[in-house]
PDB file of N, CA, C and O in Angstrom:
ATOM      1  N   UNK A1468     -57.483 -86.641-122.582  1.00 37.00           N
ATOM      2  CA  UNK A1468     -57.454 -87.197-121.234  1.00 37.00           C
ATOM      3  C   UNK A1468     -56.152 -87.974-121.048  1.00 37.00           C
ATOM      4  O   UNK A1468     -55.838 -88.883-121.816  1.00 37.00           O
ATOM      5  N   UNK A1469     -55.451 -87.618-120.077  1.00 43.00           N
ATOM      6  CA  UNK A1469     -54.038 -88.190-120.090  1.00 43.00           C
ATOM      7  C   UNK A1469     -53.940 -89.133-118.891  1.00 43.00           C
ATOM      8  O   UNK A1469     -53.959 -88.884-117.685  1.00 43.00           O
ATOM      9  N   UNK A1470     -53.842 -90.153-119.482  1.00 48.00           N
ATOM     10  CA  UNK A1470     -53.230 -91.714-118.744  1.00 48.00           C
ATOM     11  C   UNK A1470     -52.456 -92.416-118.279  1.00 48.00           C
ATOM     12  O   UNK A1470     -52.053 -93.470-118.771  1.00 48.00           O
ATOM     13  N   UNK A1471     -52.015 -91.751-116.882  1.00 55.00           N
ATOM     14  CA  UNK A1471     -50.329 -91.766-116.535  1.00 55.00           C
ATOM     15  C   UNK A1471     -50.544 -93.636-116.494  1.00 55.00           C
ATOM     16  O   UNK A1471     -49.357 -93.943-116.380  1.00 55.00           O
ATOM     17  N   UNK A1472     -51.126 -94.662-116.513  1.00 52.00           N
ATOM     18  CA  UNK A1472     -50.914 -96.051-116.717  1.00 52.00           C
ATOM     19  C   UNK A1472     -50.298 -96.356-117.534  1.00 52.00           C
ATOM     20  O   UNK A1472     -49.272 -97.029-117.629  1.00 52.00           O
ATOM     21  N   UNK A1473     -51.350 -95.510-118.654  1.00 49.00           N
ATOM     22  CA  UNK A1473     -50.186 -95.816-119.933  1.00 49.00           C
ATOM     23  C   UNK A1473     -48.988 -95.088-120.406  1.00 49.00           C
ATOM     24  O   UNK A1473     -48.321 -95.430-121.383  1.00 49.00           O
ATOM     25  N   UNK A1474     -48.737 -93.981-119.593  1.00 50.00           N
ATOM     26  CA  UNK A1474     -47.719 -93.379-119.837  1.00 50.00           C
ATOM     27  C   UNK A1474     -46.410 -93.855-119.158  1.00 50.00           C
ATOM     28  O   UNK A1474     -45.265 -93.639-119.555  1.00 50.00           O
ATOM     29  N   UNK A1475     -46.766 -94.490-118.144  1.00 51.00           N
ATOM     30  CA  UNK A1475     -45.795 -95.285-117.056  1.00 51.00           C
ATOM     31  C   UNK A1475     -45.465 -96.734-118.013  1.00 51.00           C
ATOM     32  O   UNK A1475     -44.317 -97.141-118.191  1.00 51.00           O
ATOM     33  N   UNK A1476     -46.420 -97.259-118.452  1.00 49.00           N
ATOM     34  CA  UNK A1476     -46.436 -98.914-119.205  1.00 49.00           C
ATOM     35  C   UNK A1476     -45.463 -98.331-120.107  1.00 49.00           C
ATOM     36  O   UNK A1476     -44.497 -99.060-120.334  1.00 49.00           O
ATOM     37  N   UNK A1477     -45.477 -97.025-120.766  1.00 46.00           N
ATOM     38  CA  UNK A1477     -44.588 -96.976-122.275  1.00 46.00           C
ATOM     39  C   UNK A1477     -43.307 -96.039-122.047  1.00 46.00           C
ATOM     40  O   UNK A1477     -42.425 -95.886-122.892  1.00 46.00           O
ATOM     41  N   UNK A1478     -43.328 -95.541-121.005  1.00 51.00           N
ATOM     42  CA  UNK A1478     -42.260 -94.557-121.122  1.00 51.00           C
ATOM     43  C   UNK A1478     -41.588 -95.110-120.360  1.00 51.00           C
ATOM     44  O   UNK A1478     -40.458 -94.800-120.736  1.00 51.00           O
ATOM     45  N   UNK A1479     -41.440 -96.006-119.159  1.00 49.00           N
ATOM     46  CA  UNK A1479     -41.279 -96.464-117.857  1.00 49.00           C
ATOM     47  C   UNK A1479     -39.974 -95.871-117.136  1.00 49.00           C
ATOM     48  O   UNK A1479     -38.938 -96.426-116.768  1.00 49.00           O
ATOM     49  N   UNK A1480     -40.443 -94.432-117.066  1.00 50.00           N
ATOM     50  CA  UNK A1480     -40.289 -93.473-115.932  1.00 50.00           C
ATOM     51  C   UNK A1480     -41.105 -92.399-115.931  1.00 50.00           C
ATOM     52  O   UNK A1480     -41.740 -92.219-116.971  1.00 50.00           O
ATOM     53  N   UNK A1481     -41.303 -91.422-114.795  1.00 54.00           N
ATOM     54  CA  UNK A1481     -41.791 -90.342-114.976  1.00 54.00           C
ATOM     55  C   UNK A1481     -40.735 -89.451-114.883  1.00 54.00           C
ATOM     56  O   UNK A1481     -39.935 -89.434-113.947  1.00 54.00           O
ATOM     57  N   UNK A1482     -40.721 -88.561-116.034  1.00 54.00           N
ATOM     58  CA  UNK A1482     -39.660 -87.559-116.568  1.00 54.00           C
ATOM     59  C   UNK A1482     -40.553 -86.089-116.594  1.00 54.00           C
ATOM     60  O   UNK A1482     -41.696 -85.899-117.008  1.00 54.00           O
ATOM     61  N   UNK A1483     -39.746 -85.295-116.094  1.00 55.00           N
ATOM     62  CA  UNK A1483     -40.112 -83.913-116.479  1.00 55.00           C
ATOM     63  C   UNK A1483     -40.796 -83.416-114.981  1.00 55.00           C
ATOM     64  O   UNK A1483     -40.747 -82.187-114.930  1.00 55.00           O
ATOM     65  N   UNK A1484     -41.312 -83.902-113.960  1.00 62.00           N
ATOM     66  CA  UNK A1484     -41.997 -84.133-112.964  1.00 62.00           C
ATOM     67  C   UNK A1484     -40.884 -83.946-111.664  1.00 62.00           C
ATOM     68  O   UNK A1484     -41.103 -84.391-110.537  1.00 62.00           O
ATOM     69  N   UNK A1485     -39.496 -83.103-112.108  1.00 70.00           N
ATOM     70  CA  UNK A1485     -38.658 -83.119-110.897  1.00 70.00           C
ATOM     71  C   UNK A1485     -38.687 -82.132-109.951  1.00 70.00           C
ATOM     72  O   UNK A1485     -37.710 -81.937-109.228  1.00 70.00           O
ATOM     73  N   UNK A1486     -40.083 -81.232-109.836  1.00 78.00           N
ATOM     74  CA  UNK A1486     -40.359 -80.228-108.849  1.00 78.00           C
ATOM     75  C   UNK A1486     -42.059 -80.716-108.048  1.00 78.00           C
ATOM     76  O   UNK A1486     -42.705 -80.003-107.281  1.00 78.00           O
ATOM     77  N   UNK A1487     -42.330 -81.719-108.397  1.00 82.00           N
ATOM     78  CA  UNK A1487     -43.676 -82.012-108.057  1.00 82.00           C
ATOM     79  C   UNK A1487     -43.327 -82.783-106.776  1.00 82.00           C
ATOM     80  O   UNK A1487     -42.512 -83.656-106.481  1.00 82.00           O
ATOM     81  N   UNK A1488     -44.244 -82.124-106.168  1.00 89.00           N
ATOM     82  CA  UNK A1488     -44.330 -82.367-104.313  1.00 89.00           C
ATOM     83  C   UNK A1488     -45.403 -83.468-103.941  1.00 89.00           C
ATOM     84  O   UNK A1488     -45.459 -84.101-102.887  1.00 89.00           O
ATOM     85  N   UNK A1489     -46.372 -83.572-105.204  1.00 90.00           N
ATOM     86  CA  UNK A1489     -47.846 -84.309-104.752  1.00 90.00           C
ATOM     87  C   UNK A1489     -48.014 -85.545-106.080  1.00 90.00           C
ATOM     88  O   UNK A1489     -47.962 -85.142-107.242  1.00 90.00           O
ATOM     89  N   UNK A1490     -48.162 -86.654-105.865  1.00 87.00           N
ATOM     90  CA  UNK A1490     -48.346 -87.122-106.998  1.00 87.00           C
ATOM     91  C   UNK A1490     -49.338 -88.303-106.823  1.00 87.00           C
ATOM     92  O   UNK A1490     -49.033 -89.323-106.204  1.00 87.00           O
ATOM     93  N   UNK A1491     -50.865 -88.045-107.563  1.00 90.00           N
ATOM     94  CA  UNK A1491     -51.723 -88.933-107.345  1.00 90.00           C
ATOM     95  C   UNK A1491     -51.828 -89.674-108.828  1.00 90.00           C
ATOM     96  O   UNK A1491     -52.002 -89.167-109.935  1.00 90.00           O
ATOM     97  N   UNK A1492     -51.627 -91.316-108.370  1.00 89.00           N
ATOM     98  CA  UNK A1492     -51.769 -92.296-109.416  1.00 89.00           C
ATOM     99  C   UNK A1492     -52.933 -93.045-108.755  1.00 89.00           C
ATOM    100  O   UNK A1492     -53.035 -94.250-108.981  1.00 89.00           O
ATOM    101  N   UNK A1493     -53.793 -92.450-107.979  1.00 92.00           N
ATOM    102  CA  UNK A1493     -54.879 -93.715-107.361  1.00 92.00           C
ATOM    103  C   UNK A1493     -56.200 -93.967-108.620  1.00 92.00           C
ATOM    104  O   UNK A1493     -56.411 -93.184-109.546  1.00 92.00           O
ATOM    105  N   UNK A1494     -56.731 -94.849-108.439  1.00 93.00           N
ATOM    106  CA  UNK A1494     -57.728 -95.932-109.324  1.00 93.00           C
ATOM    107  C   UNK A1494     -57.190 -95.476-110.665  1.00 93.00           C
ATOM    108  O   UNK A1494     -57.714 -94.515-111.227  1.00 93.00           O
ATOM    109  N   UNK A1495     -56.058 -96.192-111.258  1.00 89.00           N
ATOM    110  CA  UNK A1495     -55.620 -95.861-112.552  1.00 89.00           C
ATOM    111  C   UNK A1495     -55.472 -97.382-113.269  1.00 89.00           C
ATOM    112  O   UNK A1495     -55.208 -97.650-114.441  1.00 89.00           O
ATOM    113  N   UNK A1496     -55.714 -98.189-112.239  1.00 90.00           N
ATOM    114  CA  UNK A1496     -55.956-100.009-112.813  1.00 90.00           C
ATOM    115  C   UNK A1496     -54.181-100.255-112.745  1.00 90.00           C
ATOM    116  O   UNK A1496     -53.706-101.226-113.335  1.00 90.00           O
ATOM    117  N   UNK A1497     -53.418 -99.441-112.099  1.00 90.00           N
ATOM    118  CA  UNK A1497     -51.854 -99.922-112.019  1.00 90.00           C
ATOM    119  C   UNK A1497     -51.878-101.456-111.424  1.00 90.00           C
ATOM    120  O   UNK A1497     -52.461-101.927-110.447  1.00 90.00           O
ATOM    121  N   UNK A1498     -51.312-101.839-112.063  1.00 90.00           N
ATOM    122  CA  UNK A1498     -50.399-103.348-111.190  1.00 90.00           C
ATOM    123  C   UNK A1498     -49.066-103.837-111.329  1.00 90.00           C
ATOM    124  O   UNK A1498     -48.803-105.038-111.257  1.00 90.00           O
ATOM    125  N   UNK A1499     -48.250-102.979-111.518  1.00 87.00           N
ATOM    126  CA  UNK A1499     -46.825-102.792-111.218  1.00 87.00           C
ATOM    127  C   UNK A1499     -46.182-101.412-111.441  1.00 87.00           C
ATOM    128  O   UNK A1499     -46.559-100.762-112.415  1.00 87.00           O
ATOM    129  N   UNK A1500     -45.337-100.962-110.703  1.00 86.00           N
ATOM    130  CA  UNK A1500     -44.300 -99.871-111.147  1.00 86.00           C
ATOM    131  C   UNK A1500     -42.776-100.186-111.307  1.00 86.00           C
ATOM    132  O   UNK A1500     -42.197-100.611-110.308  1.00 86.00           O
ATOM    133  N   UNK A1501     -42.281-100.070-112.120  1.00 83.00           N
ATOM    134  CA  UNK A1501     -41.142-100.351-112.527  1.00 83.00           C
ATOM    135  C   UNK A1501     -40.301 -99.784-111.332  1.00 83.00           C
ATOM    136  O   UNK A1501     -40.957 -99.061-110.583  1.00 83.00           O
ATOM    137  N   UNK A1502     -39.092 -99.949-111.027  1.00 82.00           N
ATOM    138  CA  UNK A1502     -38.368-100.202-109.970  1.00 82.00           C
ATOM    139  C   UNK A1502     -37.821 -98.560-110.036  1.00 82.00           C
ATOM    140  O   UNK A1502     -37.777 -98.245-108.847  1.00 82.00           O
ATOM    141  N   UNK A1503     -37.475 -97.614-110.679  1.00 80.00           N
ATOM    142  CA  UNK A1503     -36.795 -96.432-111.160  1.00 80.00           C
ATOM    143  C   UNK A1503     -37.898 -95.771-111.894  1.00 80.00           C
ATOM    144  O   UNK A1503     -37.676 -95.067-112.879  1.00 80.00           O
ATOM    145  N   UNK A1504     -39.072 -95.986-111.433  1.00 82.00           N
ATOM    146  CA  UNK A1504     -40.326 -94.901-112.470  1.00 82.00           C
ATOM    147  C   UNK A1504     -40.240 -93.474-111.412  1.00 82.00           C
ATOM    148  O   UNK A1504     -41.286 -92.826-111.434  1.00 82.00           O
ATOM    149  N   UNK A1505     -39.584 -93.135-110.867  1.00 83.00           N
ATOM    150  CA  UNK A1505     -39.820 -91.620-109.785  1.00 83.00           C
ATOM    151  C   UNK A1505     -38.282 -91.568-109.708  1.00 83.00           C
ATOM    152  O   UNK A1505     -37.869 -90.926-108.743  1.00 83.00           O
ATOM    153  N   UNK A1506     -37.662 -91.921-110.238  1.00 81.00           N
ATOM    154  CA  UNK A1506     -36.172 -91.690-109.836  1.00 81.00           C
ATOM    155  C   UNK A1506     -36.018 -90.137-110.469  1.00 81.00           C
ATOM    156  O   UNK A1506     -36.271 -89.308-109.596  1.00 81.00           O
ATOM    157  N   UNK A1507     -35.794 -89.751-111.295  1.00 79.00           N
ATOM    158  CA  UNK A1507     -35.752 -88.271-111.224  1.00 79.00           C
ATOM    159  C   UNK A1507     -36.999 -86.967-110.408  1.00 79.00           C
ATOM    160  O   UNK A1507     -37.114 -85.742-110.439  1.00 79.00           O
ATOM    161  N   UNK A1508     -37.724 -88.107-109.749  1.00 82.00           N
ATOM    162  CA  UNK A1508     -38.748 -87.083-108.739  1.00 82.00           C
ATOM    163  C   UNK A1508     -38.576 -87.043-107.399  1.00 82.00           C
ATOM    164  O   UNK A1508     -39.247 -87.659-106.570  1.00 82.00           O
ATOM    165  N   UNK A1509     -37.457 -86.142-107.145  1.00 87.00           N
ATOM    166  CA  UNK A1509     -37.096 -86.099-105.617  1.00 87.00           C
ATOM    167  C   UNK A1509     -37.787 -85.297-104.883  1.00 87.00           C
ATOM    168  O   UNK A1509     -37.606 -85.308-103.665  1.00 87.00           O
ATOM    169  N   UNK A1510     -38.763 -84.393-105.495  1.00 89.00           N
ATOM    170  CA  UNK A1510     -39.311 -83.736-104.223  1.00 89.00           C
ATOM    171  C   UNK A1510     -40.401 -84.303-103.624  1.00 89.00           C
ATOM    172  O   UNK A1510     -41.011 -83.898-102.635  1.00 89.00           O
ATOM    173  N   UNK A1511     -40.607 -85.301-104.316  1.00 89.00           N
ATOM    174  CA  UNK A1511     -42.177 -85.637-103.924  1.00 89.00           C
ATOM    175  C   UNK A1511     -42.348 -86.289-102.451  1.00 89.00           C
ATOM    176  O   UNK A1511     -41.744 -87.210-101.901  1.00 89.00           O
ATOM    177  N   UNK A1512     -43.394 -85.463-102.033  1.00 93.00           N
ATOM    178  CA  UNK A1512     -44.003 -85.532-100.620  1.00 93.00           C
ATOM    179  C   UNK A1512     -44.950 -86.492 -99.866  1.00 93.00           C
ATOM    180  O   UNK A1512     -44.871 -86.944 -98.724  1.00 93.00           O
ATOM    181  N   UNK A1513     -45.962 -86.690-100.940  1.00 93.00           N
ATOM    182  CA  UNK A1513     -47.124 -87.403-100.758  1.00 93.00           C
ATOM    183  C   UNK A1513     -46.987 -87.916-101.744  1.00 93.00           C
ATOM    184  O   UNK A1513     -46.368 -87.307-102.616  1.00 93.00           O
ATOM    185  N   UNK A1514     -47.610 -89.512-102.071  1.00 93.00           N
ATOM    186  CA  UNK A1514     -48.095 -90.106-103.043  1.00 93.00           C
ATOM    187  C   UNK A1514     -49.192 -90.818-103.079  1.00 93.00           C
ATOM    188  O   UNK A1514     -49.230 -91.626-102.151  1.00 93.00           O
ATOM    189  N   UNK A1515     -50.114 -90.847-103.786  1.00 93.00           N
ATOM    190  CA  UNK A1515     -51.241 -91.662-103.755  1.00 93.00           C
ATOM    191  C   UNK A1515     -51.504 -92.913-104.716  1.00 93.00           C
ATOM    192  O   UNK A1515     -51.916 -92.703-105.857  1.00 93.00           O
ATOM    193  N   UNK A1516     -51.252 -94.309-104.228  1.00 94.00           N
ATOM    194  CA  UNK A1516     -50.977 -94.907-105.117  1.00 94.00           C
ATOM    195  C   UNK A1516     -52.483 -95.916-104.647  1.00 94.00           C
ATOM    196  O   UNK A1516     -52.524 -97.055-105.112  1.00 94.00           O
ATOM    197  N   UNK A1517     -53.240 -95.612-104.061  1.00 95.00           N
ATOM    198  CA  UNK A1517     -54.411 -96.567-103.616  1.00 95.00           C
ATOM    199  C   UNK A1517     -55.346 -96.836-104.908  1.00 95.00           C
ATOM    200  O   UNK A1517     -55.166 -96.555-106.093  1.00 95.00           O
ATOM    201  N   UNK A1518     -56.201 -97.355-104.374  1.00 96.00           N
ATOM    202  CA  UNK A1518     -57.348 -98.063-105.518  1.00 96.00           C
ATOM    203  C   UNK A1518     -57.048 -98.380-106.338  1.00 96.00           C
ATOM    204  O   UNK A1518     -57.717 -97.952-107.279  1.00 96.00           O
ATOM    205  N   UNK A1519     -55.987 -99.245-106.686  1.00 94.00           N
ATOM    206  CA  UNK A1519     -55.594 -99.795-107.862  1.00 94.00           C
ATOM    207  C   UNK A1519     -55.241-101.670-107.793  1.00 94.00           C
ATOM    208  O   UNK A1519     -55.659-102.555-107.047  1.00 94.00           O
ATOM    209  N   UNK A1520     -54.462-101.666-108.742  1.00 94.00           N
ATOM    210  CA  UNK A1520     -54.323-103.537-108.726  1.00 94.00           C
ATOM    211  C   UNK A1520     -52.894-103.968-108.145  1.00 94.00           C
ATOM    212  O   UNK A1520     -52.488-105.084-108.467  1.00 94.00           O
ATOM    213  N   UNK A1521     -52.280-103.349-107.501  1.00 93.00           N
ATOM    214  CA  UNK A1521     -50.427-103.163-107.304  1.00 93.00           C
ATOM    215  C   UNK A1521     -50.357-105.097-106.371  1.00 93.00           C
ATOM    216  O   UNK A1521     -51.146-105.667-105.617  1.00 93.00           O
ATOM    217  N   UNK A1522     -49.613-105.318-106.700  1.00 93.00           N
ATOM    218  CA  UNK A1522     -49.724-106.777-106.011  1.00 93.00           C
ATOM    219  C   UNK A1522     -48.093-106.768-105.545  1.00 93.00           C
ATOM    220  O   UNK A1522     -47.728-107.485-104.614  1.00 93.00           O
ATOM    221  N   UNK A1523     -47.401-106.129-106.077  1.00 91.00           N
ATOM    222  CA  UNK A1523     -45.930-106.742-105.547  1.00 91.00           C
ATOM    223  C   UNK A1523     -45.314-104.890-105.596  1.00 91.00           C
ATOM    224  O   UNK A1523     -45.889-104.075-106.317  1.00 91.00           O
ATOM    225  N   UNK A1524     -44.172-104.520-104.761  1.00 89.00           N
ATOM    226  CA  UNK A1524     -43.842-103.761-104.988  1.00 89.00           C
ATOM    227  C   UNK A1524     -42.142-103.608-104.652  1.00 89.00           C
ATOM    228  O   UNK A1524     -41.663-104.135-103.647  1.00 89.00           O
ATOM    229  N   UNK A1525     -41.438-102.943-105.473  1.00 86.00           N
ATOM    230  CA  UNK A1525     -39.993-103.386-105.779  1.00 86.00           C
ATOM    231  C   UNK A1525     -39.494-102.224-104.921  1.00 86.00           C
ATOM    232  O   UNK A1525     -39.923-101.084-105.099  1.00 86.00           O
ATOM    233  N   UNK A1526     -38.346-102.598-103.745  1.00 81.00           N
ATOM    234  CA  UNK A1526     -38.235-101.500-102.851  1.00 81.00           C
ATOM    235  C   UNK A1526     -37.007-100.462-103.203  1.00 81.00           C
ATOM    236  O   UNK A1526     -36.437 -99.756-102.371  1.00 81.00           O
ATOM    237  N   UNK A1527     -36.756-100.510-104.429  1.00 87.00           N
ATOM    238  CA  UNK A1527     -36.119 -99.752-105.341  1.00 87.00           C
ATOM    239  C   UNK A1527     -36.867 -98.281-106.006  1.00 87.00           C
ATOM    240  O   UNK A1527     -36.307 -97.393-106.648  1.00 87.00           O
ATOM    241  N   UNK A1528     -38.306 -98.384-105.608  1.00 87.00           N
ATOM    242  CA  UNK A1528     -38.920 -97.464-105.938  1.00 87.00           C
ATOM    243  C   UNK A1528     -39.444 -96.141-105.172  1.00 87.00           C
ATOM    244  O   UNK A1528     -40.023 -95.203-105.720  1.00 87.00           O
ATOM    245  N   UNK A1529     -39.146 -96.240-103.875  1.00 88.00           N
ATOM    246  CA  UNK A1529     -38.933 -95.406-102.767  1.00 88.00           C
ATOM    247  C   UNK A1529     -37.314 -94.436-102.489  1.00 88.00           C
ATOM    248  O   UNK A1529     -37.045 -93.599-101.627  1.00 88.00           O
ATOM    249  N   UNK A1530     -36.388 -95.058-103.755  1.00 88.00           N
ATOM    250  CA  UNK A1530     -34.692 -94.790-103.499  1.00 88.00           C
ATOM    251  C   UNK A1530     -35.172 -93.204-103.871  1.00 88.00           C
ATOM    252  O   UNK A1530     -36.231 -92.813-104.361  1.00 88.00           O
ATOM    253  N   UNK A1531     -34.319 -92.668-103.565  1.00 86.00           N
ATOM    254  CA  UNK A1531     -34.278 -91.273-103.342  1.00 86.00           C
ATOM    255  C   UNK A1531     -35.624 -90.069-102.755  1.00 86.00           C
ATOM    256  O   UNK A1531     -35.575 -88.916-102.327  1.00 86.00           O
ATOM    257  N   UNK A1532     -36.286 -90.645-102.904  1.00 90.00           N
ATOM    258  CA  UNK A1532     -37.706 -89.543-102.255  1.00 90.00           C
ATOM    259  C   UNK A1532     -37.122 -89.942-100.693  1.00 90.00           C
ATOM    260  O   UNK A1532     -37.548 -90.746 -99.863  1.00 90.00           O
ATOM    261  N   UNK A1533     -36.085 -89.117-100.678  1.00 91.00           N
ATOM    262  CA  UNK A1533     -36.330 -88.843 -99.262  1.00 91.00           C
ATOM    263  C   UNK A1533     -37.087 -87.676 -98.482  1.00 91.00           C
ATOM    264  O   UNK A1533     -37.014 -87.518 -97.263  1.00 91.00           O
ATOM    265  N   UNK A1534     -37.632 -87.088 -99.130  1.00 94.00           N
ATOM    266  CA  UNK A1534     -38.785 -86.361 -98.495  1.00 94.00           C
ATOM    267  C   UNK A1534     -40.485 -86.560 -98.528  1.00 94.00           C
ATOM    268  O   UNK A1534     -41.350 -85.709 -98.325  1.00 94.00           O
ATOM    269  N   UNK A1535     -40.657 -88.280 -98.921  1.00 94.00           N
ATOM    270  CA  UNK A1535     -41.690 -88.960 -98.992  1.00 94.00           C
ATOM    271  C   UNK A1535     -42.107 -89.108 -97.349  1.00 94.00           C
ATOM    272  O   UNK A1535     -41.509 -89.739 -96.478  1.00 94.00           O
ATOM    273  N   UNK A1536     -43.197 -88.398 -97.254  1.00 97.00           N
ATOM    274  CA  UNK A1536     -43.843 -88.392 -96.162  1.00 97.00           C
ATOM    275  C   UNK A1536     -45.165 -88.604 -95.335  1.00 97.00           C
ATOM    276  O   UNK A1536     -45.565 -88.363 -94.196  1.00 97.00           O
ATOM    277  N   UNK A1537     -45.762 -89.326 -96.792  1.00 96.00           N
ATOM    278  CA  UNK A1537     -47.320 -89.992 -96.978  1.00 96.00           C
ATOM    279  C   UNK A1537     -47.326 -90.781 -98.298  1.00 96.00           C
ATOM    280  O   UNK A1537     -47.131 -90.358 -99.437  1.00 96.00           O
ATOM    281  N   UNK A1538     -47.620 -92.133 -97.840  1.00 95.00           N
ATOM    282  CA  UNK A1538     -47.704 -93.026 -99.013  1.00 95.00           C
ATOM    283  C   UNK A1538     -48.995 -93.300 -98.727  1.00 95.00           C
ATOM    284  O   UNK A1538     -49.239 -93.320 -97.520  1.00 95.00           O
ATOM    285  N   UNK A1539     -49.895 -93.515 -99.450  1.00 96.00           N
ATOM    286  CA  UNK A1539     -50.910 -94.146 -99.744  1.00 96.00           C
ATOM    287  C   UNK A1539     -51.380 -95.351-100.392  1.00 96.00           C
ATOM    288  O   UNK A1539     -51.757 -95.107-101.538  1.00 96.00           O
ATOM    289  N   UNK A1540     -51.501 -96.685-100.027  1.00 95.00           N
ATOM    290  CA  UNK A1540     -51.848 -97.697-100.562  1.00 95.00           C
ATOM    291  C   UNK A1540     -52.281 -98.663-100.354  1.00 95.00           C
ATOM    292  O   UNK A1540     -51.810 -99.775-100.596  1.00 95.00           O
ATOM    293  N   UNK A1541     -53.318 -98.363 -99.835  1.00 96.00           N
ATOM    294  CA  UNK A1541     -54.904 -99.019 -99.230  1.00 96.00           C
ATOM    295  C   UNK A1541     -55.445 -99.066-100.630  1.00 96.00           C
ATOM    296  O   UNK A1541     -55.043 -98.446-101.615  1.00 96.00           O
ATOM    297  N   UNK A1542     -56.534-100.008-100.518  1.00 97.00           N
ATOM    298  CA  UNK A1542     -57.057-101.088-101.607  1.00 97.00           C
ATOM    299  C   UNK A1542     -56.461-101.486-102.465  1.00 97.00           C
ATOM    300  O   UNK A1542     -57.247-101.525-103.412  1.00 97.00           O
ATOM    301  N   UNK A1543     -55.565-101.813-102.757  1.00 96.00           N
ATOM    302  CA  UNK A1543     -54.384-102.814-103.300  1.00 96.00           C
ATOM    303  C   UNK A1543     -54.504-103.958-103.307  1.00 96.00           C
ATOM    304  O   UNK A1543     -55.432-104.428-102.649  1.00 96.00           O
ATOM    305  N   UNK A1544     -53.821-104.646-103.879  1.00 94.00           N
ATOM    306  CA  UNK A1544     -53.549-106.576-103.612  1.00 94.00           C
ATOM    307  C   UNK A1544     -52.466-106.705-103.372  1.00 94.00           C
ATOM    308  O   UNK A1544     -51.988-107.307-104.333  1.00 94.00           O
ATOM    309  N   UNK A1545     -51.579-106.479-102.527  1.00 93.00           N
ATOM    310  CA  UNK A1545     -50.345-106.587-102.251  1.00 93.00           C
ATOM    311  C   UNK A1545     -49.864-107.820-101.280  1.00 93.00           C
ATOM    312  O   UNK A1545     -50.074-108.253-100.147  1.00 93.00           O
ATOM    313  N   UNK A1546     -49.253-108.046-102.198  1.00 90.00           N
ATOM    314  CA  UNK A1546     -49.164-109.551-101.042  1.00 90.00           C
ATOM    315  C   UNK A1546     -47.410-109.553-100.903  1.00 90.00           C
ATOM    316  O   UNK A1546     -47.021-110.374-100.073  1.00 90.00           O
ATOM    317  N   UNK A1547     -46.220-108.696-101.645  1.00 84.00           N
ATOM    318  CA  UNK A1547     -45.206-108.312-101.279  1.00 84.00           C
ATOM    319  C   UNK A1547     -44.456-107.510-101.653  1.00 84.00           C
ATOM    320  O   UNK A1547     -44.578-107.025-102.778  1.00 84.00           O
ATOM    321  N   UNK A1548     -43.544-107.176-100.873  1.00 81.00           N
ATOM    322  CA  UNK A1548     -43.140-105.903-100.785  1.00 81.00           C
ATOM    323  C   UNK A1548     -41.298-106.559-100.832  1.00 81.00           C
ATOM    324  O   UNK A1548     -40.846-107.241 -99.912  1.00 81.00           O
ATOM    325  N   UNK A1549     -40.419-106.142-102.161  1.00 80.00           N
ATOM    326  CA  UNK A1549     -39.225-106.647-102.604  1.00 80.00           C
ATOM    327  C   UNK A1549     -38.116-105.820-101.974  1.00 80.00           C
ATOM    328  O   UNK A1549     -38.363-104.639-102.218  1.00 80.00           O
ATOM    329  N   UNK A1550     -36.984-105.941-101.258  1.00 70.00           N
ATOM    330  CA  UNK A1550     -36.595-105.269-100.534  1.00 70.00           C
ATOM    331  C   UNK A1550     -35.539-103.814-101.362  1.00 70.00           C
ATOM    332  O   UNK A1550     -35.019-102.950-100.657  1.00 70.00           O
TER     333      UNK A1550
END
């Protein structure tokens, strides 16, 4: 069973993932993403980052998905968003 939480906590990027259009991380107990964890994932379209613990989010992590066109991140604790 593979645990992108902990694969994100130890590898802190996602590598290999540079044709993926869809990427669901929802209820995975996340509460941070490193600022450059999708930087080699430019195609991605949708993301699902809901039901989890995310409280702050670094606006370094949106840089290049410019074809991000659904974010998802409802039930969260987010109280800010870093520019």
């Amino acid at each position: 069973n593979f645990n992108m939480s902990k694969f994100i906590h130890h590898q802190g990027r996602v590598q290999g993932f540079s044709q993926v259009e869809e990427i669901a991380l929802d209820s995975n107990k996340l509460t941070a993403l490193p600022g450059d964890v999708f930087q080699t994932s430019k195609e991605i379209e949708i993301m699902y980052l809901n039901g989890n613990q995310i409280t702050l989010l670094n606006g370094t992590l949106f840089w290049g998905l410019e074809k991000l066109a659904s974010l998802y991140l409802n039930a969260n604790k987010l109280t800010h968003i870093k520019g």
